[in-house]
Amino acid sequence: MDTTRNITIIKRRKVVMEGHHGGAWKVAYADFVTAMMAFFLLMWLLSATDQTTREGLADFFSPTIPIHQINGGGDGPFEGMGMFGAGTDFVAPKPEPGKSEARGANDDARLAEIQKALAATSGDAARADPLLRHIATRITDEGLIIDIFDVPGSPLFDARGAKPNPILDELLAMIGRVIARARNPVAVTGHLAPGDAMGEDGLPGFGQPVDPWRLSAERAQAARMLLTGAGVTEARLARVAGKADRAPATDLPDDPRNRRIEVTLLRRFDDARR
């Protein structure tokens, strides 16, 4: 019996699939293009905005007073985006006794920071323009004075009354959130324009003229309540007063800036309480 067998040898060619080459550069190129698009968009935004808005943006990312935005869900200029939230308080450091000049310089610096925060509105200057038309600030020997006044077509209160209009609610909510981070005592003063106590055509309204002293004081009290609602504590309120029409802002009787609320951050830090 023939025991030999035919042995068949099968040779299979092993094919090794090589990896795809040349794709890594596409990822790097995409990253580069994205970065360049972001850069040119930033440059365009900087060229399209004014100096005030740029300073506001700078303060937002590197604030002089600690801030962060809180989404409250509102739809007003500052109802949905709170300017100042929880975080490190803006605390006035106590000066050493006997260094009154250094104390005065520190006071000026702190008040200037608050003044800048009001002007820049934490990067929302463009949205706050309708509000900022109502505000003027100045630093005096007494402290930082924030004048909130009527503009044509946008009064702060009902005519010859002490009921705040919505614009004043928004203004004092914004200002209150700013000054709530400081420790300065606060003074609130109401002012009227000459003739506010009279009716149309210079005649007493409704048979009797309005008492300008009482009206200006009632408006100051209404402003006080709005400020405390925005976070300014009652303990910080040094005075609330009405000056009728005795201290006009301008010499023009019909100037709406004479009809105003004056909020002053006083310089006395030592006896102020949060």
PDB file of C-alpha atoms in Angstrom:
ATOM      1  CA  MET A   1       0.000   0.000   0.000  1.00  0.00           C
ATOM      2  CA  ASP A   2       1.374   3.382  -1.022  1.00  0.00           C
ATOM      3  CA  THR A   3       1.436   5.529   2.136  1.00  0.00           C
ATOM      4  CA  THR A   4       2.885   8.632   0.546  1.00  0.00           C
ATOM      5  CA  ARG A   5       0.625  11.633   0.321  1.00  0.00           C
ATOM      6  CA  ASN A   6       0.853  14.744  -1.681  1.00  0.00           C
ATOM      7  CA  ILE A   7       1.567  17.629   0.642  1.00  0.00           C
ATOM      8  CA  THR A   8       0.095  20.888  -0.532  1.00  0.00           C
ATOM      9  CA  ILE A   9       1.681  24.025   0.897  1.00  0.00           C
ATOM     10  CA  ILE A  10      -0.538  27.094   0.791  1.00  0.00           C
ATOM     11  CA  LYS A  11       1.254  30.406   1.079  1.00  0.00           C
ATOM     12  CA  ARG A  12      -0.912  33.301   2.081  1.00  0.00           C
ATOM     13  CA  ARG A  13       0.371  36.790   1.584  1.00  0.00           C
ATOM     14  CA  LYS A  14      -0.101  38.830   4.724  1.00  0.00           C
ATOM     15  CA  VAL A  15      -1.283  42.321   3.884  1.00  0.00           C
ATOM     16  CA  VAL A  16      -0.567  44.905   6.578  1.00  0.00           C
ATOM     17  CA  MET A  17      -2.845  47.926   6.404  1.00  0.00           C
ATOM     18  CA  GLU A  18      -0.875  51.018   6.989  1.00  0.00           C
ATOM     19  CA  GLY A  19      -2.333  53.857   9.009  1.00  0.00           C
ATOM     20  CA  HIS A  20      -3.568  56.990   7.316  1.00  0.00           C
ATOM     21  CA  HIS A  21      -0.845  59.602   7.127  1.00  0.00           C
ATOM     22  CA  GLY A  22      -1.111  63.371   6.874  1.00  0.00           C
ATOM     23  CA  GLY A  23      -4.241  64.082   9.005  1.00  0.00           C
ATOM     24  CA  ALA A  24      -2.688  65.658  12.077  1.00  0.00           C
ATOM     25  CA  TRP A  25      -1.864  68.874  10.270  1.00  0.00           C
ATOM     26  CA  LYS A  26      -5.563  69.401   9.533  1.00  0.00           C
ATOM     27  CA  VAL A  27      -6.402  69.515  13.227  1.00  0.00           C
ATOM     28  CA  ALA A  28      -3.592  71.970  13.895  1.00  0.00           C
ATOM     29  CA  TYR A  29      -4.669  74.096  10.931  1.00  0.00           C
ATOM     30  CA  ALA A  30      -8.293  74.140  12.159  1.00  0.00           C
ATOM     31  CA  ASP A  31      -7.130  75.314  15.580  1.00  0.00           C
ATOM     32  CA  PHE A  32      -5.031  78.018  13.959  1.00  0.00           C
ATOM     33  CA  VAL A  33      -7.916  79.239  11.788  1.00  0.00           C
ATOM     34  CA  THR A  34     -10.252  79.312  14.809  1.00  0.00           C
ATOM     35  CA  ALA A  35      -7.730  81.309  16.818  1.00  0.00           C
ATOM     36  CA  MET A  36      -7.248  83.784  13.975  1.00  0.00           C
ATOM     37  CA  MET A  37     -11.011  84.220  13.581  1.00  0.00           C
ATOM     38  CA  ALA A  38     -11.312  84.941  17.315  1.00  0.00           C
ATOM     39  CA  PHE A  39      -8.411  87.402  17.109  1.00  0.00           C
ATOM     40  CA  PHE A  40      -9.857  89.332  14.159  1.00  0.00           C
ATOM     41  CA  LEU A  41     -13.303  89.347  15.791  1.00  0.00           C
ATOM     42  CA  LEU A  42     -11.758  90.811  18.948  1.00  0.00           C
ATOM     43  CA  MET A  43      -9.921  93.465  16.944  1.00  0.00           C
ATOM     44  CA  TRP A  44     -13.136  94.376  15.127  1.00  0.00           C
ATOM     45  CA  LEU A  45     -15.060  94.671  18.395  1.00  0.00           C
ATOM     46  CA  LEU A  46     -12.364  96.900  19.889  1.00  0.00           C
ATOM     47  CA  SER A  47     -12.443  99.185  16.865  1.00  0.00           C
ATOM     48  CA  ALA A  48     -16.258  99.337  16.909  1.00  0.00           C
ATOM     49  CA  THR A  49     -16.679 100.302  20.584  1.00  0.00           C
ATOM     50  CA  ASP A  50     -16.012 103.567  22.353  1.00  0.00           C
ATOM     51  CA  GLN A  51     -13.551 104.166  25.179  1.00  0.00           C
ATOM     52  CA  THR A  52     -16.195 103.930  27.925  1.00  0.00           C
ATOM     53  CA  THR A  53     -17.338 100.513  26.745  1.00  0.00           C
ATOM     54  CA  ARG A  54     -13.743  99.258  26.483  1.00  0.00           C
ATOM     55  CA  GLU A  55     -13.054 100.406  30.046  1.00  0.00           C
ATOM     56  CA  GLY A  56     -16.201  98.629  31.148  1.00  0.00           C
ATOM     57  CA  LEU A  57     -15.081  95.418  29.469  1.00  0.00           C
ATOM     58  CA  ALA A  58     -11.694  95.717  31.112  1.00  0.00           C
ATOM     59  CA  ASP A  59     -13.330  96.184  34.510  1.00  0.00           C
ATOM     60  CA  PHE A  60     -15.531  93.148  33.898  1.00  0.00           C
ATOM     61  CA  PHE A  61     -12.572  90.815  33.365  1.00  0.00           C
ATOM     62  CA  SER A  62     -10.257  92.557  35.846  1.00  0.00           C
ATOM     63  CA  PRO A  63     -12.577  94.494  38.179  1.00  0.00           C
ATOM     64  CA  THR A  64     -11.392  97.158  40.579  1.00  0.00           C
ATOM     65  CA  ILE A  65     -14.321  96.223  42.826  1.00  0.00           C
ATOM     66  CA  PRO A  66     -15.064  92.461  43.121  1.00  0.00           C
ATOM     67  CA  ILE A  67     -18.120  91.672  40.987  1.00  0.00           C
ATOM     68  CA  HIS A  68     -19.840  88.883  39.171  1.00  0.00           C
ATOM     69  CA  GLN A  69     -23.033  88.741  37.185  1.00  0.00           C
ATOM     70  CA  ILE A  70     -26.108  86.944  38.382  1.00  0.00           C
ATOM     71  CA  ASN A  71     -28.845  85.978  35.969  1.00  0.00           C
ATOM     72  CA  GLY A  72     -32.081  86.981  37.626  1.00  0.00           C
ATOM     73  CA  GLY A  73     -34.317  86.292  34.641  1.00  0.00           C
ATOM     74  CA  GLY A  74     -35.541  89.867  34.243  1.00  0.00           C
ATOM     75  CA  ASP A  75     -35.757  91.859  31.068  1.00  0.00           C
ATOM     76  CA  GLY A  76     -34.784  95.387  32.123  1.00  0.00           C
ATOM     77  CA  PRO A  77     -31.314  96.851  31.593  1.00  0.00           C
ATOM     78  CA  PHE A  78     -30.194  95.568  35.011  1.00  0.00           C
ATOM     79  CA  GLU A  79     -33.109  93.400  36.129  1.00  0.00           C
ATOM     80  CA  GLY A  80     -31.728  90.203  34.670  1.00  0.00           C
ATOM     81  CA  MET A  81     -28.018  90.912  35.036  1.00  0.00           C
ATOM     82  CA  GLY A  82     -27.066  91.991  38.529  1.00  0.00           C
ATOM     83  CA  MET A  83     -24.049  94.248  38.553  1.00  0.00           C
ATOM     84  CA  PHE A  84     -22.745  93.206  41.944  1.00  0.00           C
ATOM     85  CA  GLY A  85     -23.291  89.886  43.642  1.00  0.00           C
ATOM     86  CA  ALA A  86     -21.898  87.871  46.488  1.00  0.00           C
ATOM     87  CA  GLY A  87     -18.172  87.817  46.913  1.00  0.00           C
ATOM     88  CA  THR A  88     -15.458  89.771  48.597  1.00  0.00           C
ATOM     89  CA  ASP A  89     -16.845  92.965  50.058  1.00  0.00           C
ATOM     90  CA  PHE A  90     -15.462  96.304  49.053  1.00  0.00           C
ATOM     91  CA  VAL A  91     -14.126  97.240  52.480  1.00  0.00           C
ATOM     92  CA  ALA A  92     -12.459 100.504  53.302  1.00  0.00           C
ATOM     93  CA  PRO A  93      -9.211  99.735  55.161  1.00  0.00           C
ATOM     94  CA  LYS A  94      -8.851 101.631  58.400  1.00  0.00           C
ATOM     95  CA  PRO A  95      -6.138 104.269  58.252  1.00  0.00           C
ATOM     96  CA  GLU A  96      -3.592 104.635  61.011  1.00  0.00           C
ATOM     97  CA  PRO A  97      -4.381 107.309  63.602  1.00  0.00           C
ATOM     98  CA  GLY A  98      -2.878 110.713  62.922  1.00  0.00           C
ATOM     99  CA  LYS A  99      -2.476 110.241  59.181  1.00  0.00           C
ATOM    100  CA  SER A 100      -5.261 112.522  57.996  1.00  0.00           C
ATOM    101  CA  GLU A 101      -3.593 113.323  54.666  1.00  0.00           C
ATOM    102  CA  ALA A 102      -3.210 109.658  53.800  1.00  0.00           C
ATOM    103  CA  ARG A 103      -6.789 109.076  54.891  1.00  0.00           C
ATOM    104  CA  GLY A 104      -8.040 111.821  52.589  1.00  0.00           C
ATOM    105  CA  ALA A 105      -6.120 110.367  49.670  1.00  0.00           C
ATOM    106  CA  ASN A 106      -7.503 106.895  50.406  1.00  0.00           C
ATOM    107  CA  ASP A 107     -11.033 108.285  50.605  1.00  0.00           C
ATOM    108  CA  ASP A 108     -10.630 109.939  47.222  1.00  0.00           C
ATOM    109  CA  ALA A 109      -9.301 106.712  45.701  1.00  0.00           C
ATOM    110  CA  ARG A 110     -12.178 104.623  47.064  1.00  0.00           C
ATOM    111  CA  LEU A 111     -14.811 107.102  45.992  1.00  0.00           C
ATOM    112  CA  ALA A 112     -13.209 107.332  42.544  1.00  0.00           C
ATOM    113  CA  GLU A 113     -13.452 103.538  42.218  1.00  0.00           C
ATOM    114  CA  ILE A 114     -17.168 103.644  42.989  1.00  0.00           C
ATOM    115  CA  GLN A 115     -17.611 106.552  40.585  1.00  0.00           C
ATOM    116  CA  LYS A 116     -15.831 104.569  37.862  1.00  0.00           C
ATOM    117  CA  ALA A 117     -17.988 101.515  38.548  1.00  0.00           C
ATOM    118  CA  LEU A 118     -21.110 103.614  38.064  1.00  0.00           C
ATOM    119  CA  ALA A 119     -19.805 105.049  34.782  1.00  0.00           C
ATOM    120  CA  ALA A 120     -18.579 101.743  33.379  1.00  0.00           C
ATOM    121  CA  THR A 121     -21.551  99.706  34.683  1.00  0.00           C
ATOM    122  CA  SER A 122     -19.438  96.552  34.645  1.00  0.00           C
ATOM    123  CA  GLY A 123     -19.231  96.240  30.888  1.00  0.00           C
ATOM    124  CA  ASP A 124     -22.924  96.943  30.242  1.00  0.00           C
ATOM    125  CA  ALA A 125     -22.474 100.608  29.335  1.00  0.00           C
ATOM    126  CA  ALA A 126     -24.184 100.219  25.968  1.00  0.00           C
ATOM    127  CA  ARG A 127     -27.293  98.726  27.543  1.00  0.00           C
ATOM    128  CA  ALA A 128     -27.265 101.259  30.371  1.00  0.00           C
ATOM    129  CA  ASP A 129     -27.157 104.356  28.158  1.00  0.00           C
ATOM    130  CA  PRO A 130     -30.834 105.252  28.751  1.00  0.00           C
ATOM    131  CA  LEU A 131     -30.158 105.088  32.485  1.00  0.00           C
ATOM    132  CA  LEU A 132     -26.822 106.903  32.426  1.00  0.00           C
ATOM    133  CA  ARG A 133     -28.486 109.955  30.870  1.00  0.00           C
ATOM    134  CA  HIS A 134     -30.100 110.504  34.270  1.00  0.00           C
ATOM    135  CA  ILE A 135     -26.869 110.327  36.309  1.00  0.00           C
ATOM    136  CA  ALA A 136     -24.074 112.792  37.033  1.00  0.00           C
ATOM    137  CA  THR A 137     -21.387 112.203  39.662  1.00  0.00           C
ATOM    138  CA  ARG A 138     -18.843 114.418  41.356  1.00  0.00           C
ATOM    139  CA  ILE A 139     -16.449 114.108  44.286  1.00  0.00           C
ATOM    140  CA  THR A 140     -16.511 116.955  46.802  1.00  0.00           C
ATOM    141  CA  ASP A 141     -15.258 117.589  50.313  1.00  0.00           C
ATOM    142  CA  GLU A 142     -18.432 115.939  51.578  1.00  0.00           C
ATOM    143  CA  GLY A 143     -18.018 112.773  49.548  1.00  0.00           C
ATOM    144  CA  LEU A 144     -19.199 111.232  46.290  1.00  0.00           C
ATOM    145  CA  ILE A 145     -22.397 112.941  45.124  1.00  0.00           C
ATOM    146  CA  ILE A 146     -24.617 111.040  42.697  1.00  0.00           C
ATOM    147  CA  ASP A 147     -27.226 113.291  41.085  1.00  0.00           C
ATOM    148  CA  ILE A 148     -30.220 111.456  39.600  1.00  0.00           C
ATOM    149  CA  PHE A 149     -32.327 113.894  37.598  1.00  0.00           C
ATOM    150  CA  ASP A 150     -35.159 114.163  35.114  1.00  0.00           C
ATOM    151  CA  VAL A 151     -34.466 114.217  31.401  1.00  0.00           C
ATOM    152  CA  PRO A 152     -36.977 115.485  28.837  1.00  0.00           C
ATOM    153  CA  GLY A 153     -39.690 112.881  28.344  1.00  0.00           C
ATOM    154  CA  SER A 154     -38.404 110.690  31.197  1.00  0.00           C
ATOM    155  CA  PRO A 155     -39.338 112.052  34.659  1.00  0.00           C
ATOM    156  CA  LEU A 156     -38.341 110.284  37.848  1.00  0.00           C
ATOM    157  CA  PHE A 157     -41.687 110.791  39.622  1.00  0.00           C
ATOM    158  CA  ASP A 158     -45.307 111.368  38.798  1.00  0.00           C
ATOM    159  CA  ALA A 159     -46.006 115.046  38.193  1.00  0.00           C
ATOM    160  CA  ARG A 160     -46.359 116.878  41.516  1.00  0.00           C
ATOM    161  CA  GLY A 161     -46.312 113.546  43.380  1.00  0.00           C
ATOM    162  CA  ALA A 162     -43.909 111.221  45.186  1.00  0.00           C
ATOM    163  CA  LYS A 163     -44.669 107.993  43.348  1.00  0.00           C
ATOM    164  CA  PRO A 164     -41.501 106.802  41.560  1.00  0.00           C
ATOM    165  CA  ASN A 165     -41.682 106.005  37.869  1.00  0.00           C
ATOM    166  CA  PRO A 166     -40.146 102.697  36.650  1.00  0.00           C
ATOM    167  CA  ILE A 167     -37.027 104.529  35.433  1.00  0.00           C
ATOM    168  CA  LEU A 168     -36.217 105.577  39.006  1.00  0.00           C
ATOM    169  CA  ASP A 169     -36.755 102.009  40.215  1.00  0.00           C
ATOM    170  CA  GLU A 170     -34.131 100.811  37.731  1.00  0.00           C
ATOM    171  CA  LEU A 171     -31.730 103.656  38.471  1.00  0.00           C
ATOM    172  CA  LEU A 172     -31.742 103.206  42.249  1.00  0.00           C
ATOM    173  CA  ALA A 173     -31.579  99.415  41.929  1.00  0.00           C
ATOM    174  CA  MET A 174     -28.416  99.837  39.843  1.00  0.00           C
ATOM    175  CA  ILE A 175     -26.901 102.481  42.125  1.00  0.00           C
ATOM    176  CA  GLY A 176     -27.896 100.604  45.268  1.00  0.00           C
ATOM    177  CA  ARG A 177     -26.081  97.466  44.114  1.00  0.00           C
ATOM    178  CA  VAL A 178     -22.933  99.518  43.544  1.00  0.00           C
ATOM    179  CA  ILE A 179     -22.860 101.452  46.810  1.00  0.00           C
ATOM    180  CA  ALA A 180     -24.020  98.451  48.865  1.00  0.00           C
ATOM    181  CA  ARG A 181     -20.470  97.100  48.547  1.00  0.00           C
ATOM    182  CA  ALA A 182     -18.979 100.080  50.378  1.00  0.00           C
ATOM    183  CA  ARG A 183     -19.245 101.097  54.039  1.00  0.00           C
ATOM    184  CA  ASN A 184     -19.719 104.833  53.643  1.00  0.00           C
ATOM    185  CA  PRO A 185     -22.651 106.494  55.365  1.00  0.00           C
ATOM    186  CA  VAL A 186     -25.295 107.572  52.867  1.00  0.00           C
ATOM    187  CA  ALA A 187     -27.334 110.761  52.631  1.00  0.00           C
ATOM    188  CA  VAL A 188     -30.427 111.139  50.428  1.00  0.00           C
ATOM    189  CA  THR A 189     -31.819 114.548  49.473  1.00  0.00           C
ATOM    190  CA  GLY A 190     -34.819 115.468  47.347  1.00  0.00           C
ATOM    191  CA  HIS A 191     -34.804 118.583  45.150  1.00  0.00           C
ATOM    192  CA  LEU A 192     -37.531 120.314  43.142  1.00  0.00           C
ATOM    193  CA  ALA A 193     -37.380 122.759  40.272  1.00  0.00           C
ATOM    194  CA  PRO A 194     -38.768 126.269  40.783  1.00  0.00           C
ATOM    195  CA  GLY A 195     -42.505 126.202  40.159  1.00  0.00           C
ATOM    196  CA  ASP A 196     -42.993 122.479  40.876  1.00  0.00           C
ATOM    197  CA  ALA A 197     -45.355 123.339  43.701  1.00  0.00           C
ATOM    198  CA  MET A 198     -47.629 125.229  41.281  1.00  0.00           C
ATOM    199  CA  GLY A 199     -50.105 123.936  38.738  1.00  0.00           C
ATOM    200  CA  GLU A 200     -50.155 124.552  35.013  1.00  0.00           C
ATOM    201  CA  ASP A 201     -49.508 128.088  33.807  1.00  0.00           C
ATOM    202  CA  GLY A 202     -48.099 128.992  37.212  1.00  0.00           C
ATOM    203  CA  LEU A 203     -51.429 128.618  38.960  1.00  0.00           C
ATOM    204  CA  PRO A 204     -51.916 126.484  42.087  1.00  0.00           C
ATOM    205  CA  GLY A 205     -52.957 122.981  41.104  1.00  0.00           C
ATOM    206  CA  PHE A 206     -56.298 121.606  42.243  1.00  0.00           C
ATOM    207  CA  GLY A 207     -57.060 124.820  44.111  1.00  0.00           C
ATOM    208  CA  GLN A 208     -54.121 124.455  46.506  1.00  0.00           C
ATOM    209  CA  PRO A 209     -50.368 124.622  45.853  1.00  0.00           C
ATOM    210  CA  VAL A 210     -48.237 121.644  46.825  1.00  0.00           C
ATOM    211  CA  ASP A 211     -45.952 122.118  49.821  1.00  0.00           C
ATOM    212  CA  PRO A 212     -42.481 121.937  48.167  1.00  0.00           C
ATOM    213  CA  TRP A 213     -40.744 121.013  51.420  1.00  0.00           C
ATOM    214  CA  ARG A 214     -43.032 118.075  52.062  1.00  0.00           C
ATOM    215  CA  LEU A 215     -42.984 116.940  48.421  1.00  0.00           C
ATOM    216  CA  SER A 216     -39.184 116.972  48.181  1.00  0.00           C
ATOM    217  CA  ALA A 217     -38.928 115.130  51.514  1.00  0.00           C
ATOM    218  CA  GLU A 218     -41.458 112.511  50.419  1.00  0.00           C
ATOM    219  CA  ARG A 219     -39.498 111.931  47.226  1.00  0.00           C
ATOM    220  CA  ALA A 220     -36.311 111.512  49.253  1.00  0.00           C
ATOM    221  CA  GLN A 221     -38.077 108.944  51.464  1.00  0.00           C
ATOM    222  CA  ALA A 222     -39.264 107.049  48.382  1.00  0.00           C
ATOM    223  CA  ALA A 223     -35.672 106.999  47.090  1.00  0.00           C
ATOM    224  CA  ARG A 224     -34.463 105.761  50.496  1.00  0.00           C
ATOM    225  CA  MET A 225     -36.845 102.810  50.344  1.00  0.00           C
ATOM    226  CA  LEU A 226     -35.622 101.878  46.865  1.00  0.00           C
ATOM    227  CA  LEU A 227     -31.993 102.030  48.000  1.00  0.00           C
ATOM    228  CA  THR A 228     -32.597  99.824  51.025  1.00  0.00           C
ATOM    229  CA  GLY A 229     -34.431  97.396  48.760  1.00  0.00           C
ATOM    230  CA  ALA A 230     -31.269  97.253  46.627  1.00  0.00           C
ATOM    231  CA  GLY A 231     -29.063  96.305  49.585  1.00  0.00           C
ATOM    232  CA  VAL A 232     -28.095  99.566  51.333  1.00  0.00           C
ATOM    233  CA  THR A 233     -28.693  98.942  55.032  1.00  0.00           C
ATOM    234  CA  GLU A 234     -30.740 101.333  57.162  1.00  0.00           C
ATOM    235  CA  ALA A 235     -27.816 101.626  59.590  1.00  0.00           C
ATOM    236  CA  ARG A 236     -25.753 103.400  56.913  1.00  0.00           C
ATOM    237  CA  LEU A 237     -28.335 106.129  56.304  1.00  0.00           C
ATOM    238  CA  ALA A 238     -27.043 109.325  57.898  1.00  0.00           C
ATOM    239  CA  ARG A 239     -29.855 111.638  56.782  1.00  0.00           C
ATOM    240  CA  VAL A 240     -32.869 111.856  54.487  1.00  0.00           C
ATOM    241  CA  ALA A 241     -34.097 115.357  53.705  1.00  0.00           C
ATOM    242  CA  GLY A 242     -35.980 117.557  51.272  1.00  0.00           C
ATOM    243  CA  LYS A 243     -34.681 120.956  50.144  1.00  0.00           C
ATOM    244  CA  ALA A 244     -37.661 122.044  48.055  1.00  0.00           C
ATOM    245  CA  ASP A 245     -36.351 124.315  45.276  1.00  0.00           C
ATOM    246  CA  ARG A 246     -33.702 126.063  47.379  1.00  0.00           C
ATOM    247  CA  ALA A 247     -30.644 124.419  45.775  1.00  0.00           C
ATOM    248  CA  PRO A 248     -31.164 124.256  41.987  1.00  0.00           C
ATOM    249  CA  ALA A 249     -28.557 122.465  39.904  1.00  0.00           C
ATOM    250  CA  THR A 250     -28.613 125.167  37.217  1.00  0.00           C
ATOM    251  CA  ASP A 251     -29.723 128.778  36.913  1.00  0.00           C
ATOM    252  CA  LEU A 252     -32.409 127.857  34.369  1.00  0.00           C
ATOM    253  CA  PRO A 253     -35.759 127.441  36.141  1.00  0.00           C
ATOM    254  CA  ASP A 254     -37.098 125.097  33.469  1.00  0.00           C
ATOM    255  CA  ASP A 255     -34.027 122.843  33.421  1.00  0.00           C
ATOM    256  CA  PRO A 256     -35.206 119.291  34.303  1.00  0.00           C
ATOM    257  CA  ARG A 257     -31.884 118.677  36.067  1.00  0.00           C
ATOM    258  CA  ASN A 258     -33.159 120.823  38.932  1.00  0.00           C
ATOM    259  CA  ARG A 259     -35.734 118.119  39.647  1.00  0.00           C
ATOM    260  CA  ARG A 260     -33.517 115.453  41.153  1.00  0.00           C
ATOM    261  CA  ILE A 261     -32.574 113.025  43.920  1.00  0.00           C
ATOM    262  CA  GLU A 262     -29.112 113.455  45.387  1.00  0.00           C
ATOM    263  CA  VAL A 263     -27.407 110.374  46.868  1.00  0.00           C
ATOM    264  CA  THR A 264     -24.171 111.154  48.722  1.00  0.00           C
ATOM    265  CA  LEU A 265     -21.580 108.676  49.967  1.00  0.00           C
ATOM    266  CA  LEU A 266     -20.123 110.546  52.916  1.00  0.00           C
ATOM    267  CA  ARG A 267     -16.451 110.422  53.801  1.00  0.00           C
ATOM    268  CA  ARG A 268     -16.899 109.298  57.414  1.00  0.00           C
ATOM    269  CA  PHE A 269     -15.769 105.695  57.403  1.00  0.00           C
ATOM    270  CA  ASP A 270     -15.012 105.057  61.068  1.00  0.00           C
ATOM    271  CA  ASP A 271     -18.544 105.201  62.408  1.00  0.00           C
ATOM    272  CA  ALA A 272     -20.227 103.609  59.398  1.00  0.00           C
ATOM    273  CA  ARG A 273     -21.789 100.193  59.789  1.00  0.00           C
ATOM    274  CA  ARG A 274     -22.844  97.644  57.216  1.00  0.00           C
TER     275      ARG A 274
END
